[in-house]
Amino acid sequence: MIEVANLSKRFDTLTVLKDINLSVRAKEIVVLLGPSGSGKSTLLRCLNGLEEADAGSIRVGSVLLDSSMTGSAKKNAIRALRGLTGMVFQSFNLFPHLTALENVITAPVTVKNMPKPQAIELAESLLSKVGLAEKKHEYPSRLSGGQQQRVAIARALAMQPQIMLFDEPTSALDPELTGEVLLVMRQLAEEGMTMIVVTHEMKFAQEVANRVIFMSEGIIQEEGAPEHFFAQPQTERARKFLRQMA
Ligand code: ADP
Ligand code: MG
């Protein structure tokens, strides 16, 4: 489903991703762990075309974005990547002047030209799915952080992506609101959504991930099944990270 080959990314003189190679199978749940500044967000942003890599390639489904591409071929590949990947950020990023329902229908209507009645029907079913059917006419400011993040998940799902990318989706939430967001993510995983999740929720990683990838300093330091990674991390860097998380 996803194939990343020799991906590198620099910001000025700082190399943030160093020759990343990664494949993700359909329906796989990959949890991406690593200390702050290790390049996790940059990797997710490259996967959905928010950042451009300096070298290497990304294939998602049948869409290939290679760093050697230029002009309209590149533009089309980036647009296609965005359509295939849904992204959920730490800071929900809802439109504050739109209701929950309006937040969810905006992209299908404006980007996909979906007829409004159909978009509303889709949005209502997605808001029920994340447990917010009765909040559809509320504005974000009247919703809790956990509810706002669940609207953000429904909004990403409304574009019917093949892959969901989550960048620390619960890091801005009070602990009592984290569970409701993780529950929605578990349900998505059970339904067979392909997901890459950056999180510090170790319990979620242990229980939901098929594979854990540990990054530091722009490199994939190790990866493996969660039962192996958590029981026997191979690198000192990962052991130190896990001690700090405990
Ligand atoms: P993580 O998500 O693992 O904390 P990031 O991918 O956000 O790491 O950042 C990796 C490194 O890249 C950090 O040193 C960060 O300061 C730097 N960085 C990220 N985005 C930018 C940017 N737009 N411009 C300059 N440096 C950036
Ligand atoms: Mg980050």
Short mmCIF file of C-alpha atoms and ligand atoms in Angstrom, two decimals:
data_model
loop_
_atom_site.label_atom_id
_atom_site.label_comp_id
_atom_site.label_asym_id
_atom_site.label_seq_id
_atom_site.Cartn_x
_atom_site.Cartn_y
_atom_site.Cartn_z
CA MET A 1 0.00 0.00 0.00
CA ILE A 2 2.87 2.38 0.87
CA GLU A 3 6.43 2.09 -0.41
CA VAL A 4 8.99 4.68 0.65
CA ALA A 5 12.42 4.36 -0.95
CA ASN A 6 15.61 6.23 -0.05
CA LEU A 7 13.69 9.25 1.20
CA SER A 8 15.77 12.18 2.43
CA LYS A 9 14.68 15.61 3.56
CA ARG A 10 16.71 18.66 4.57
CA PHE A 11 15.73 21.96 6.11
CA ASP A 12 18.65 24.23 5.12
CA THR A 13 21.68 22.51 6.57
CA LEU A 14 19.71 20.20 8.88
CA THR A 15 19.08 16.74 7.44
CA VAL A 16 15.84 15.60 9.07
CA LEU A 17 15.18 12.34 7.17
CA LYS A 18 18.17 10.23 6.14
CA ASP A 19 17.56 7.62 3.49
CA ILE A 20 14.28 6.25 4.87
CA ASN A 21 13.01 2.94 3.45
CA LEU A 22 9.62 1.72 4.56
CA SER A 23 6.78 -0.43 3.26
CA VAL A 24 3.35 -0.68 4.76
CA ARG A 25 0.88 -3.38 3.74
CA ALA A 26 -2.84 -2.80 3.28
CA LYS A 27 -4.67 -2.93 6.64
CA GLU A 28 -1.43 -2.72 8.58
CA ILE A 29 -1.29 -0.54 11.72
CA VAL A 30 2.16 0.96 12.11
CA VAL A 31 3.03 2.95 15.21
CA LEU A 32 5.90 5.37 14.75
CA LEU A 33 7.81 6.12 17.94
CA GLY A 34 10.80 8.29 18.66
CA PRO A 35 12.06 11.26 20.62
CA SER A 36 11.02 14.79 19.78
CA GLY A 37 12.83 16.11 16.73
CA SER A 38 13.54 12.69 15.24
CA GLY A 39 11.62 13.41 12.01
CA LYS A 40 8.30 11.62 12.65
CA SER A 41 6.07 14.54 11.66
CA THR A 42 8.23 15.34 8.64
CA LEU A 43 7.90 11.74 7.43
CA LEU A 44 4.09 11.84 7.74
CA ARG A 45 4.02 15.24 6.02
CA CYS A 46 6.07 13.86 3.13
CA LEU A 47 3.66 10.93 2.84
CA ASN A 48 0.73 13.22 2.31
CA GLY A 49 2.49 15.75 0.15
CA LEU A 50 2.67 18.55 2.72
CA GLU A 51 6.49 18.48 2.52
CA GLU A 52 8.61 17.77 -0.51
CA ALA A 53 11.47 15.35 -0.13
CA ASP A 54 14.94 16.17 -1.50
CA ALA A 55 15.64 12.63 -2.61
CA GLY A 56 13.86 9.32 -2.94
CA SER A 57 10.33 8.30 -3.78
CA ILE A 58 6.95 7.60 -2.24
CA ARG A 59 4.41 5.26 -3.71
CA VAL A 60 0.91 5.11 -2.24
CA GLY A 61 -1.36 2.68 -4.06
CA SER A 62 -0.77 3.36 -7.73
CA VAL A 63 0.50 6.92 -7.20
CA LEU A 64 4.23 7.51 -7.43
CA LEU A 65 5.91 10.72 -6.28
CA ASP A 66 9.59 10.75 -7.08
CA SER A 67 11.83 13.65 -6.05
CA SER A 68 13.13 13.86 -9.61
CA MET A 69 9.65 14.74 -10.93
CA THR A 70 8.92 18.31 -12.01
CA GLY A 71 6.09 20.46 -13.33
CA SER A 72 2.60 19.11 -13.83
CA ALA A 73 3.60 15.45 -13.30
CA LYS A 74 4.78 16.39 -9.82
CA LYS A 75 1.74 18.57 -9.10
CA ASN A 76 -0.61 15.79 -10.14
CA ALA A 77 1.23 13.22 -8.03
CA ILE A 78 1.07 15.48 -4.96
CA ARG A 79 -2.64 16.11 -5.50
CA ALA A 80 -3.27 12.38 -5.88
CA LEU A 81 -1.27 11.59 -2.72
CA ARG A 82 -3.35 14.07 -0.74
CA GLY A 83 -6.51 12.40 -1.96
CA LEU A 84 -5.32 8.97 -0.85
CA THR A 85 -4.11 9.95 2.61
CA GLY A 86 -6.15 11.43 5.46
CA MET A 87 -4.20 13.32 8.11
CA VAL A 88 -5.11 14.03 11.72
CA PHE A 89 -2.98 16.53 13.63
CA GLN A 90 -2.27 17.11 17.30
CA SER A 91 -4.03 20.50 17.13
CA PHE A 92 -7.39 19.47 15.65
CA ASN A 93 -7.31 22.33 13.08
CA LEU A 94 -11.10 22.53 12.63
CA PHE A 95 -12.58 25.57 10.92
CA PRO A 96 -13.86 27.56 13.94
CA HIS A 97 -16.64 29.35 12.02
CA LEU A 98 -18.17 26.09 10.73
CA THR A 99 -20.28 23.55 12.62
CA ALA A 100 -19.13 19.96 13.05
CA LEU A 101 -21.23 18.90 10.07
CA GLU A 102 -20.01 21.78 7.90
CA ASN A 103 -16.40 20.94 8.81
CA VAL A 104 -16.94 17.38 7.57
CA ILE A 105 -18.73 18.24 4.29
CA THR A 106 -16.38 21.03 3.15
CA ALA A 107 -13.66 18.96 1.48
CA PRO A 108 -15.94 16.44 -0.30
CA VAL A 109 -18.05 19.32 -1.67
CA THR A 110 -15.22 21.67 -2.67
CA VAL A 111 -12.46 19.22 -3.63
CA LYS A 112 -14.46 16.28 -4.94
CA ASN A 113 -17.54 18.19 -6.19
CA MET A 114 -19.76 15.81 -4.24
CA PRO A 115 -23.41 16.96 -4.36
CA LYS A 116 -24.27 18.60 -1.04
CA PRO A 117 -27.09 16.22 -0.03
CA GLN A 118 -24.78 13.26 -0.57
CA ALA A 119 -21.98 14.97 1.42
CA ILE A 120 -24.40 15.63 4.27
CA GLU A 121 -25.49 12.01 4.31
CA LEU A 122 -21.86 10.88 4.36
CA ALA A 123 -20.97 13.39 7.10
CA GLU A 124 -23.90 12.31 9.25
CA SER A 125 -22.86 8.68 9.02
CA LEU A 126 -19.23 9.55 9.84
CA LEU A 127 -20.24 11.73 12.79
CA SER A 128 -22.34 8.81 14.13
CA LYS A 129 -19.39 6.52 13.63
CA VAL A 130 -17.22 8.75 15.88
CA GLY A 131 -20.08 9.04 18.39
CA LEU A 132 -21.07 12.64 17.65
CA ALA A 133 -24.37 12.37 15.78
CA GLU A 134 -26.08 14.64 18.30
CA LYS A 135 -23.35 17.32 18.06
CA LYS A 136 -23.52 17.89 14.34
CA HIS A 137 -24.75 21.47 14.60
CA GLU A 138 -22.29 22.55 17.30
CA TYR A 139 -19.35 24.85 16.61
CA PRO A 140 -15.88 23.64 17.62
CA SER A 141 -15.67 26.10 20.54
CA ARG A 142 -18.65 24.32 22.12
CA LEU A 143 -17.01 20.90 21.88
CA SER A 144 -14.43 19.32 24.18
CA GLY A 145 -10.95 18.63 22.82
CA GLY A 146 -11.78 14.95 22.47
CA GLN A 147 -14.95 15.75 20.57
CA GLN A 148 -13.10 18.20 18.32
CA GLN A 149 -10.51 15.57 17.52
CA ARG A 150 -13.24 13.05 16.69
CA VAL A 151 -14.77 15.60 14.28
CA ALA A 152 -11.29 16.00 12.76
CA ILE A 153 -11.13 12.22 12.24
CA ALA A 154 -14.59 12.24 10.62
CA ARG A 155 -13.46 15.13 8.42
CA ALA A 156 -10.39 13.21 7.25
CA LEU A 157 -12.51 10.09 6.60
CA ALA A 158 -14.96 12.12 4.50
CA MET A 159 -12.38 12.21 1.70
CA GLN A 160 -12.50 8.40 1.72
CA PRO A 161 -8.74 7.98 2.03
CA GLN A 162 -6.99 4.65 1.64
CA ILE A 163 -4.58 5.46 4.46
CA MET A 164 -4.96 7.44 7.66
CA LEU A 165 -1.97 9.27 9.13
CA PHE A 166 -2.21 10.36 12.76
CA ASP A 167 0.35 12.78 14.19
CA GLU A 168 0.15 12.66 18.00
CA PRO A 169 -3.66 12.84 17.89
CA THR A 170 -4.05 12.75 21.68
CA SER A 171 -1.05 14.79 22.81
CA ALA A 172 -3.07 17.99 23.26
CA LEU A 173 -5.83 16.25 25.23
CA ASP A 174 -6.41 15.85 28.94
CA PRO A 175 -5.95 12.21 29.93
CA GLU A 176 -9.68 11.69 30.48
CA LEU A 177 -10.39 12.72 26.87
CA THR A 178 -7.63 10.62 25.32
CA GLY A 179 -9.52 7.34 25.65
CA GLU A 180 -12.48 8.37 23.48
CA VAL A 181 -10.15 9.31 20.61
CA LEU A 182 -8.08 6.12 20.94
CA LEU A 183 -11.32 4.12 20.91
CA VAL A 184 -12.33 5.61 17.56
CA MET A 185 -8.85 4.80 16.22
CA ARG A 186 -9.14 1.21 17.47
CA GLN A 187 -12.47 0.86 15.68
CA LEU A 188 -10.94 2.14 12.45
CA ALA A 189 -8.10 -0.35 12.83
CA GLU A 190 -10.57 -3.18 13.37
CA GLU A 191 -12.43 -2.17 10.22
CA GLY A 192 -9.24 -2.68 8.24
CA MET A 193 -8.07 0.89 7.68
CA THR A 194 -4.35 1.15 6.89
CA MET A 195 -2.85 3.49 9.50
CA ILE A 196 0.44 5.10 10.49
CA VAL A 197 0.20 6.55 13.97
CA VAL A 198 2.73 8.74 15.74
CA THR A 199 1.88 8.52 19.42
CA HIS A 200 3.30 8.34 22.91
CA GLU A 201 0.44 6.07 24.00
CA MET A 202 2.44 2.93 24.64
CA LYS A 203 -0.60 0.88 25.57
CA PHE A 204 -2.21 1.69 22.23
CA ALA A 205 1.04 0.75 20.46
CA GLN A 206 1.23 -2.56 22.32
CA GLU A 207 -2.39 -3.49 21.78
CA VAL A 208 -3.21 -2.15 18.33
CA ALA A 209 0.00 -1.95 16.28
CA ASN A 210 1.03 -4.74 13.94
CA ARG A 211 4.46 -3.16 13.79
CA VAL A 212 6.40 -0.55 15.73
CA ILE A 213 8.98 1.64 14.04
CA PHE A 214 11.45 3.48 16.22
CA MET A 215 13.07 6.57 14.71
CA SER A 216 15.77 8.81 16.02
CA GLU A 217 17.84 11.47 14.29
CA GLY A 218 16.11 10.96 10.97
CA ILE A 219 16.86 7.24 10.77
CA ILE A 220 14.71 4.16 11.33
CA GLN A 221 16.73 2.66 14.15
CA GLU A 222 14.70 -0.49 14.55
CA GLU A 223 11.32 -1.97 13.77
CA GLY A 224 9.44 -5.05 14.73
CA ALA A 225 6.33 -6.56 16.21
CA PRO A 226 5.29 -4.67 19.35
CA GLU A 227 5.74 -7.75 21.55
CA HIS A 228 9.38 -7.93 20.45
CA PHE A 229 10.11 -4.23 20.42
CA PHE A 230 8.77 -3.55 23.90
CA ALA A 231 10.20 -6.71 25.48
CA GLN A 232 13.60 -6.58 23.81
CA PRO A 233 14.52 -3.29 22.15
CA GLN A 234 17.71 -3.82 20.15
CA THR A 235 19.33 -0.40 20.39
CA GLU A 236 20.46 1.58 23.42
CA ARG A 237 18.64 4.62 21.98
CA ALA A 238 15.32 2.72 22.01
CA ARG A 239 15.94 1.36 25.52
CA LYS A 240 16.58 4.90 26.76
CA PHE A 241 13.43 6.16 25.01
CA LEU A 242 11.29 3.43 26.59
CA ARG A 243 12.73 4.11 30.05
CA GLN A 244 11.76 7.78 29.69
CA MET A 245 8.23 6.82 28.56
CA ALA A 246 7.69 4.41 31.46
P1 ADP B 1 9.24 14.97 15.41
O1 ADP B 1 7.88 14.98 14.82
O2 ADP B 1 9.84 13.61 15.49
O3 ADP B 1 9.31 15.68 16.74
P2 ADP B 1 9.87 16.77 13.25
O4 ADP B 1 9.70 16.02 11.99
O5 ADP B 1 8.80 17.72 13.63
O6 ADP B 1 10.22 15.76 14.43
O7 ADP B 1 11.20 17.63 13.16
C1 ADP B 1 12.46 17.06 12.86
C2 ADP B 1 13.48 18.18 12.82
O8 ADP B 1 13.20 19.04 11.72
C3 ADP B 1 13.51 19.05 14.05
O9 ADP B 1 14.85 19.38 14.33
C4 ADP B 1 12.72 20.26 13.62
O10 ADP B 1 13.14 21.40 14.32
C5 ADP B 1 13.08 20.38 12.16
N1 ADP B 1 11.99 20.99 11.35
C6 ADP B 1 10.75 20.51 11.19
N2 ADP B 1 10.02 21.29 10.37
C7 ADP B 1 10.85 22.31 9.98
C8 ADP B 1 10.71 23.44 9.11
N3 ADP B 1 9.56 23.68 8.47
N4 ADP B 1 11.78 24.24 8.97
C9 ADP B 1 12.94 23.99 9.61
N5 ADP B 1 13.15 22.94 10.41
C10 ADP B 1 12.12 22.11 10.62
MG MG B 2 6.10 15.69 15.59
#
